[in-house]
Each structure stands twice: as structure tokens, then as C-alpha cells.
Coordinates of C-alpha atoms and ligand atoms in Angstrom, one line a residue:
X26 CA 14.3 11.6 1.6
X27 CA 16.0 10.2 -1.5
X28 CA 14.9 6.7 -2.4
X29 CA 17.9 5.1 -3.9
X30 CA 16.2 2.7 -6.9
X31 CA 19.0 -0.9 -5.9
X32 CA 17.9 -2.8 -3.2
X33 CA 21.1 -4.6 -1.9
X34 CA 19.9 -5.4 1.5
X35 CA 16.3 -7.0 0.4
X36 CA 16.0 -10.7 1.8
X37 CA 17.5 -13.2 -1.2
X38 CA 14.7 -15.5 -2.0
X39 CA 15.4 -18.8 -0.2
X40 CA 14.8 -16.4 3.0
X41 CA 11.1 -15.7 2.3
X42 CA 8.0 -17.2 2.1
X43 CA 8.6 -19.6 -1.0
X44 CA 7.7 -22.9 -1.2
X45 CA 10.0 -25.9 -2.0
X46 CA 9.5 -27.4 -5.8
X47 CA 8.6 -30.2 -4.5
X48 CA 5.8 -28.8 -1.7
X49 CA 3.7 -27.7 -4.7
X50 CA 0.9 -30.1 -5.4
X51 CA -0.7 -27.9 -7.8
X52 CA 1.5 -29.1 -10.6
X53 CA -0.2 -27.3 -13.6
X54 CA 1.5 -23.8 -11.8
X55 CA 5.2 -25.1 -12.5
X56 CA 4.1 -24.2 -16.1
X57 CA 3.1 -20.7 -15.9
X58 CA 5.1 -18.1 -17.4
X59 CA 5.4 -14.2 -15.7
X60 CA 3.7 -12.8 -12.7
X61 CA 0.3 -14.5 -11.9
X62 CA -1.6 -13.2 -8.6
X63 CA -4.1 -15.6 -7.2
X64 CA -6.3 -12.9 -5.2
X65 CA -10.0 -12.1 -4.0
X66 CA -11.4 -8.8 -4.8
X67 CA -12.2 -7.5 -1.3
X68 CA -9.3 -9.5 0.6
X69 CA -7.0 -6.6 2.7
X70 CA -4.2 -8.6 2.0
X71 CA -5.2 -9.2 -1.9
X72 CA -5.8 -5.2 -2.5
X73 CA -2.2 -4.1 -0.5
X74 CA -0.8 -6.3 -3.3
X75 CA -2.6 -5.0 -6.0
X76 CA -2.1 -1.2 -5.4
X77 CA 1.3 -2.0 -5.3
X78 CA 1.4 -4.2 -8.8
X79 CA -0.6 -0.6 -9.7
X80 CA 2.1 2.1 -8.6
X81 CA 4.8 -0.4 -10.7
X82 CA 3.6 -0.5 -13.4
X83 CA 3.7 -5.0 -13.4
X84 CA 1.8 -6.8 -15.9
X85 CA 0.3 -9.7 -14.0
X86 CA -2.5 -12.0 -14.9
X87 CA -5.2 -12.1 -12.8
X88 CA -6.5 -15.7 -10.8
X89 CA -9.4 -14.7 -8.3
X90 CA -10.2 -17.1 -5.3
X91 CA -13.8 -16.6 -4.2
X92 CA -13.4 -16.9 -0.3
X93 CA -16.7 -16.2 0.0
X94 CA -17.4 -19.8 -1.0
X95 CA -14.0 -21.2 0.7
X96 CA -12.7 -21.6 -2.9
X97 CA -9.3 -21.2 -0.8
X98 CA -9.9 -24.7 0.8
X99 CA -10.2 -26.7 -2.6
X100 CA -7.2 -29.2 -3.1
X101 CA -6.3 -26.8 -6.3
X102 CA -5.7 -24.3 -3.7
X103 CA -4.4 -25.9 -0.8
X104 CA -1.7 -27.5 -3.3
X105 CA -0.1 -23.9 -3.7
X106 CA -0.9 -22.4 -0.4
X107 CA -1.2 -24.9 2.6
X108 CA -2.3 -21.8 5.0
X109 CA -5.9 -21.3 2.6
X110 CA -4.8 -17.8 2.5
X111 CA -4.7 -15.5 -0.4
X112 CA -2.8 -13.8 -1.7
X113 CA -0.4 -16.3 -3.6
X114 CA 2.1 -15.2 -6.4
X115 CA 3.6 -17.3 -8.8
X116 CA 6.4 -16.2 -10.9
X117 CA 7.7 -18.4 -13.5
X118 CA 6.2 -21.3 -11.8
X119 CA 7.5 -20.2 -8.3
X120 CA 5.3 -20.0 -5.6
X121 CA 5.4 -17.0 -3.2
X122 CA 3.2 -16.9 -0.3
X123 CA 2.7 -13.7 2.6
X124 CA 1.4 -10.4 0.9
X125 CA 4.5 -8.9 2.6
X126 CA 7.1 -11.4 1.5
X127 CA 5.6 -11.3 -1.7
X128 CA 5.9 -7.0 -2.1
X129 CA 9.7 -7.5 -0.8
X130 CA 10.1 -9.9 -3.3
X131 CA 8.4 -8.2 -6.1
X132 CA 10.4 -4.8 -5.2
X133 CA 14.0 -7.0 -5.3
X134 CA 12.9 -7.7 -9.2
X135 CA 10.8 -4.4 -9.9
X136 CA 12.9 -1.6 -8.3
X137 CA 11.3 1.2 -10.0
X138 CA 9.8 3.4 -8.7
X139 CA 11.2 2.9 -5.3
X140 CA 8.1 1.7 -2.5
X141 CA 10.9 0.4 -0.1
X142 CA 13.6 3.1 0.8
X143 CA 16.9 1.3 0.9
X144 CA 17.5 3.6 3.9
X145 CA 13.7 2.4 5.7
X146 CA 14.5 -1.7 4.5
X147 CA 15.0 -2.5 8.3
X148 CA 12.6 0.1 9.7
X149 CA 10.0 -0.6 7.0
X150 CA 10.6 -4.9 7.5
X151 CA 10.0 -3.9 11.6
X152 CA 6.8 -1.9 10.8
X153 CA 5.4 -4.6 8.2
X154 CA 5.6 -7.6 10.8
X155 CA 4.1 -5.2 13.1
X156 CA 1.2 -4.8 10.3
X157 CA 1.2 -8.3 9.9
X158 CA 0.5 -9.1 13.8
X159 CA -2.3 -7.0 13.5
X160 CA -4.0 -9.0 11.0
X161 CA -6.2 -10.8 12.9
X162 CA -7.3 -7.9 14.7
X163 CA -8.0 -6.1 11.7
X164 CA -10.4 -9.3 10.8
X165 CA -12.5 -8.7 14.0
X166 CA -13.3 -5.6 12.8
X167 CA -13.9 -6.1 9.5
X168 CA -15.8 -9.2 10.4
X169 CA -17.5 -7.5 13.3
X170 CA -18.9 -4.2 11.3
X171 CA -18.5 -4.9 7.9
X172 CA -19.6 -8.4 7.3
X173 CA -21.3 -8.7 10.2
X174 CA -20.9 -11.3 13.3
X175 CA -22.8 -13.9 11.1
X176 CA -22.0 -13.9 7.2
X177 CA -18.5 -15.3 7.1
X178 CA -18.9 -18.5 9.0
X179 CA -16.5 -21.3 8.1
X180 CA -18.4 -24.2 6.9
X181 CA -16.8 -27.2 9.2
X182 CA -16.0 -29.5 6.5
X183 CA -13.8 -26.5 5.2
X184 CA -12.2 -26.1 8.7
X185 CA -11.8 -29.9 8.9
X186 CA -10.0 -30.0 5.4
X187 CA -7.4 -27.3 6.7
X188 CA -6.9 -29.2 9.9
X189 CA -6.2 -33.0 7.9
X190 CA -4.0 -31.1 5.3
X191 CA -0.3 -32.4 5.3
X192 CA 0.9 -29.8 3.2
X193 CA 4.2 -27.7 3.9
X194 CA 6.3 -24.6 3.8
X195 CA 9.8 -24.8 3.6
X196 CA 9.9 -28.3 4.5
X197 CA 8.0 -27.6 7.4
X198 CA 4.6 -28.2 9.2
X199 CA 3.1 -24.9 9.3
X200 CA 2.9 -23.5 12.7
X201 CA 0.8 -20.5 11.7
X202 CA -2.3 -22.7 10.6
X203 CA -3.3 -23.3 14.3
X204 CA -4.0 -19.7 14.1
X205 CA -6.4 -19.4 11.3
X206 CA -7.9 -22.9 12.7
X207 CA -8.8 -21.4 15.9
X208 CA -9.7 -17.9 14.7
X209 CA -12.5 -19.2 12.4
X210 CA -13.5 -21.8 15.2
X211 CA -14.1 -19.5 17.7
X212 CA -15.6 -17.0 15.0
X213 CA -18.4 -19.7 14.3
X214 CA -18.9 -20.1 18.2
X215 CA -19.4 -16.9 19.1
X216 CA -18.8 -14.4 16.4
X217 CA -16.5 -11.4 17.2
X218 CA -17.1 -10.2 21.3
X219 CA -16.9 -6.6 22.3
X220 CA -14.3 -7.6 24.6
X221 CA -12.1 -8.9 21.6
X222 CA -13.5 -5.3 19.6
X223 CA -11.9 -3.3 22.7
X224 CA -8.7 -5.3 22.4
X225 CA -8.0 -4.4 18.8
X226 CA -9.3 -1.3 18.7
X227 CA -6.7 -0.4 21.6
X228 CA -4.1 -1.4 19.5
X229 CA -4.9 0.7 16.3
X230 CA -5.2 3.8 18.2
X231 CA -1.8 3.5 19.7
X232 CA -0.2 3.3 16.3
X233 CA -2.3 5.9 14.9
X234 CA -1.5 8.2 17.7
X235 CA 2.1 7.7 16.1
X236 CA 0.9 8.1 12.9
X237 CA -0.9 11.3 13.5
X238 CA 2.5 12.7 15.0
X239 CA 4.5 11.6 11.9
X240 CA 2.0 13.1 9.3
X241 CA 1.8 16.2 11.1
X242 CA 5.5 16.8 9.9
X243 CA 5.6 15.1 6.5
X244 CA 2.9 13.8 4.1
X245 CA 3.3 10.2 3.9
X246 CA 4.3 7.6 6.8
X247 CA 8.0 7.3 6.5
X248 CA 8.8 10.9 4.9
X249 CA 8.1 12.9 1.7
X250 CA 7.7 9.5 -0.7
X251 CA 5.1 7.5 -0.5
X252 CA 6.1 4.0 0.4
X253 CA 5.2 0.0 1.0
X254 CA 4.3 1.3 4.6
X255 CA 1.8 3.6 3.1
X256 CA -0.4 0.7 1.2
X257 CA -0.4 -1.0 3.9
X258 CA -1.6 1.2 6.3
X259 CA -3.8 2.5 3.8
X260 CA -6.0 -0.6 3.9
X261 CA -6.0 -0.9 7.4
X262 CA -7.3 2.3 7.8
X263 CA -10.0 2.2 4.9
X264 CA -11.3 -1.3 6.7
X265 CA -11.6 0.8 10.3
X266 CA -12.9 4.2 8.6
X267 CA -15.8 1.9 7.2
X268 CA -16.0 0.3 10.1
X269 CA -17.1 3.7 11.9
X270 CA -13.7 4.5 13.8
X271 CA -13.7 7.9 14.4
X272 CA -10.5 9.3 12.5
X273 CA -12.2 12.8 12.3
X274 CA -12.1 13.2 16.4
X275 CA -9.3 11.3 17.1
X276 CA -6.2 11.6 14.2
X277 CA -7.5 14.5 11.5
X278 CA -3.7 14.3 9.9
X279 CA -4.4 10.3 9.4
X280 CA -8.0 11.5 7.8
X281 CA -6.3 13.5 5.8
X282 CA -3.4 11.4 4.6
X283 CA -6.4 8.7 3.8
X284 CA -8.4 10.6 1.7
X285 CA -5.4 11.7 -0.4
X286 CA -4.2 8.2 -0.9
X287 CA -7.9 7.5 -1.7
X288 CA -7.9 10.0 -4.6
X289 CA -5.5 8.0 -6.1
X290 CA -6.9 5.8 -9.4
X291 CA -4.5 2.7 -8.2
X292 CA -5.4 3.1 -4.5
X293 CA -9.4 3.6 -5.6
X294 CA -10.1 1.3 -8.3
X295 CA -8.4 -1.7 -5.4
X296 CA -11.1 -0.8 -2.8
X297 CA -14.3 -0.6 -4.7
X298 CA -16.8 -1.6 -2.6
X299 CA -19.1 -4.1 -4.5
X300 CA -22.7 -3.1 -4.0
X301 CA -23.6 -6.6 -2.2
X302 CA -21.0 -5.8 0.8
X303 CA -21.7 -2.5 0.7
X304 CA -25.0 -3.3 1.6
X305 CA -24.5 -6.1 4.5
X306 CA -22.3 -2.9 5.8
X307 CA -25.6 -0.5 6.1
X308 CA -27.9 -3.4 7.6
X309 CA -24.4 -4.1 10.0
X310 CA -24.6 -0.3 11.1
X311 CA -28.2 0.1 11.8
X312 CA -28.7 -3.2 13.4
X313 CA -25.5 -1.5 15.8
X314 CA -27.4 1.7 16.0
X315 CA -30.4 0.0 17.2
X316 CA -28.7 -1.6 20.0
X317 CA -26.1 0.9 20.9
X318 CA -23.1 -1.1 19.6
X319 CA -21.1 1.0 17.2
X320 CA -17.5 0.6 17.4
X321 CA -16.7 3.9 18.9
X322 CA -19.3 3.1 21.8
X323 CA -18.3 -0.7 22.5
X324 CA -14.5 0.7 22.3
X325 CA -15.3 4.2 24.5
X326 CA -13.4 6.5 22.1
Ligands
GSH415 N1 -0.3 -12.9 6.7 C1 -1.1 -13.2 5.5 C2 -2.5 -13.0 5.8 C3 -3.4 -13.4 4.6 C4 -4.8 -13.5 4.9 O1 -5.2 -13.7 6.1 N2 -5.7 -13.5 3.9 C5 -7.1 -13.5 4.1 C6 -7.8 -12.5 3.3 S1 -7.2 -10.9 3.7 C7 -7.6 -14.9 3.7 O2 -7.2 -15.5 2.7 N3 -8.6 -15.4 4.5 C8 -9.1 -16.7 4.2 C9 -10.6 -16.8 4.5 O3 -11.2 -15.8 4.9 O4 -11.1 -17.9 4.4 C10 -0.6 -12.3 4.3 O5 -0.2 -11.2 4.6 O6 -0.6 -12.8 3.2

């Protein structure tokens, strides 16, 4: 597959996730010069973006947003992202939200080396939303095994300040917040079910049963190249392998494709687990043991 280096048919800016001048409260930003990345360390979203700044080659300066202590609800924050999520870009005082938006974006003005084939735009814009709409079910996962069902509970005067925020995107009230509001709401009620674990998990496998088809044939997701698709999919499947899915048993090709993406330096350095999560991971897994509630059980694969 030749991956032509122009990018013709990429979205023109006004069509993505940008916010208007005057939506961003966080005035001081207007002033920054180049590519600035306002990220958390061990954020899915965060890393895809990163391993992709990597594989280019950008310069970027680096902002990190401790979610860990809702840093992503201050004012600061929620004047350049109403949603509280990371990751944000600003370029030259622009502000680009949606880790997706924000790699179609960054390809339009970086278009070497080639991550989105101008053949795949369509294909690859189809698959990314598809990533996307997986996002929160990649967060019961993560949440579920890797954090456990306790560690990352909203504080409620977090969750409060999200819900009283008038801020905008495009000049609109953001519909998507409702989602976020209710995800964490319902993660502090009850923490993530098996029921909700058996849902998501369902959904990975069917798309790694493509997968597994596809990299049978070729090496990387869309062909001989390694693409956008790739980094994505990459994360996703690092959160699940940690989270015990069983890629050995079920899609060897996908285990495979993994661990050569993981021998990568710009893929590796991204995912370094620090040695505090790595450890709330190993109490996660033997508390599971104990009561027989390791993903591949609760999910029957
Ligand atoms: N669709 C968004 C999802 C971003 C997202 O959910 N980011 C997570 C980290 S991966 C976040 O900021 N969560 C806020 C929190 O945990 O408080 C994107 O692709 O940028």
C-alpha cells in the first residue's frame, strides 16, 4: 500500500473539534507559541497522542494534568476544555480538543511520515469513531482491573463543578458531558458490574476477531504501513492485555502484532507503567483471583 505524503481530503479546521476564540477562558493559552499538549501520563487517550507526536518527529512542550487529583476540573482547565478531558492541544494559541480530531489535525500540518493513508482517510475516520465509541467501555475495564472498582472515584464537588460549567464548543452546549457526568456517577454508586464487564468485553472480541483476520494477511491493521489505526488500537489492546484478556487463546496474530508494536521505543517509553499503578494492578488481580472474578471468567471466554 503506497501512502501518498498530501492529505487533500483531511477535514479543514473549522470542521473539527476547535474551540471558538472567544469560548476560551483560559486566556494566558492565546499567547503560547507552537505545539503544546496538555496530557496525563497514564491517560489512553494522552499516550495514542503521544506515540504519534513520537513517530513525527513534533517538537511539543509538555503540560501534564494530574487526573488523579481531578486537576482536569480546575477553572484553568475547564477554560480550555469544557468536557474535563485530556488530551488538549494548543497550537499557536488555538485550542484543539478530541485525541482523534486532534491526530487528523496534527497529520493535515505534519504530513510526514504518512500515519493516515490518503487512500484509508474515510475508512480510517469510520474506524476511529468506532474507537472512539468504545471509550467508555475501554474505561470499565481499565477501571474494573487495573485501578480497581474503588481508586478512581469522582469526588462530588468535582462532578458538581462539571455539571454547573457553562462553558462551550463551537458555540454550543456540549451534549457529550452528560456522558462523562453519568459515567462517573454511576462509577461512584456502584463501581464497574460484571454485567457492564460482559457488555464490553463482547464488543472487543468482535473487532478483534476482525483484527486477527486482517493480521493474518498483512502486518499491521490497514496493510503493510503502520498507521493512526495502529496507535490506537495499540492502546486499547495494552489496557485489555493488562487487564488479563486472553489474546494468547483467543487472537495469537493480535498478540503478536502487540508485542511488535511494543518493541517499539515511541510505542514503549508512552506506556510505562509507573510502579504505584503497577502495583494497585497486582492487589486488583489477586483480590479477583481470590473470588473467582478475573475478566476471562466474569466474561466466559
Ligand atoms: N473522546 C475523548 C476521550 C478523552 C478521555 O476520556 N480522556 C480521559 C483520559 S483517557 C479523561 O480525561 N478522563 C477524565 C477523568 O478521568 O477524570 C478523546 O478522544 O479525547
Amino acid at each position: 500500500m503506497i501512502f501518498p505524503a498530501n492529505h487533500p481530503q483531511l477535514l479543514s479546521g473549522n470542521e473539527m473539534t476547535q474551540l471558538i476564540k472567544d469560548e476560551i477562558r483560559t486566556k494566558e493559552v492565546l499567547e503560547w507559541k507552537g505545539i503544546h499538549l496538555l496530557h496525563f501520563s497514564n491517560s489512553s487517550c494522552s499516550q495514542k497522542t503521544r506515540i504519534f507526536l513520537n513517530l513525527k518527529g513534533i517538537e511539543w512542550v509538555s503540560h501534564p494534568v494530574n487526573l488523579a487529583t481531578d486537576e482536569n476540573y480546575s477553572d484553568w482547565f475547564l477554560g480550555i476544555n469544557p468536557r474535563a478531558l485530556v488530551p488538549v492541544l494548543v497550537d499557536d494559541g488555538e485550542v484543539h480538543i478530541e485525541s482523534n480530531d486532534i491526530l487528523k489535525y496534527l497529520e493535515k500540518k505534519f504530513p510526514e511520515p504518512s500515519l493516515i493513508p490518503n487512500e484509508s482517510i474515510e475508512l480510517i475516520s469510520t474506524l476511529l469513531n468506532e474507537e472512539d465509541d468504545l471509550h467508555i467501555d475501554m474505561r470499565n475495564i481499565s477501571f474494573r482491573f487495573l485501578f480497581g472498582n474503588k481508586a478512581r472515584k469522582k469526588k462530588t464537588s468535582s462532578i458538581e463543578k462539571l455539571e454547573e460549567d457553562s462553558g462551550t464548543i463551537q458555540g454550543k452546549e456540549d451534549s457529550h458531558k452528560i456522558k462523562e457526568l453519568t459515567f462517573f456517577k454511576d462509577f461512584n454508586e456502584e463501581g464497574i458490574t460484571d454485567e457492564a464487564v460482559i457488555q464490553s468485553v463482547s464488543k472487543f472480541k468482535k473487532l478483534y476477531d476482525n483484527f486477527e483476520s486482517n493480521l493474518s494477511k498483512q502486518p499491521y491493521l490497514l496493510g503493510v504501513q503502520i498507521s493512526l489505526l495502529d496507535i490506537a488500537w495499540f492502546i486499547y489492546t495494552h489496557r485489555l492485555f493488562l487487564s488479563g484478556y486472553p489474546f494468547k487463546k483467543l487472537h495469537p496474530k493480535v498478540l503478536e502484532w502487540y508485542k511488535h508494536l511494543l518493541n517499539k521505543k515511541e510505542f514503549s517509553k508512552e506506556v510505562k507503567e509507573p510502579i504505584i499503578l503497577k502495583a494497585m494492578r497486582s492487589a486488583t488481580r489477586v483480590q479477583d483471583k481470590i473470588a473467582g472474578t478475573v475478566l476471562s471468567k466474569i466474561s466466559n471466554l
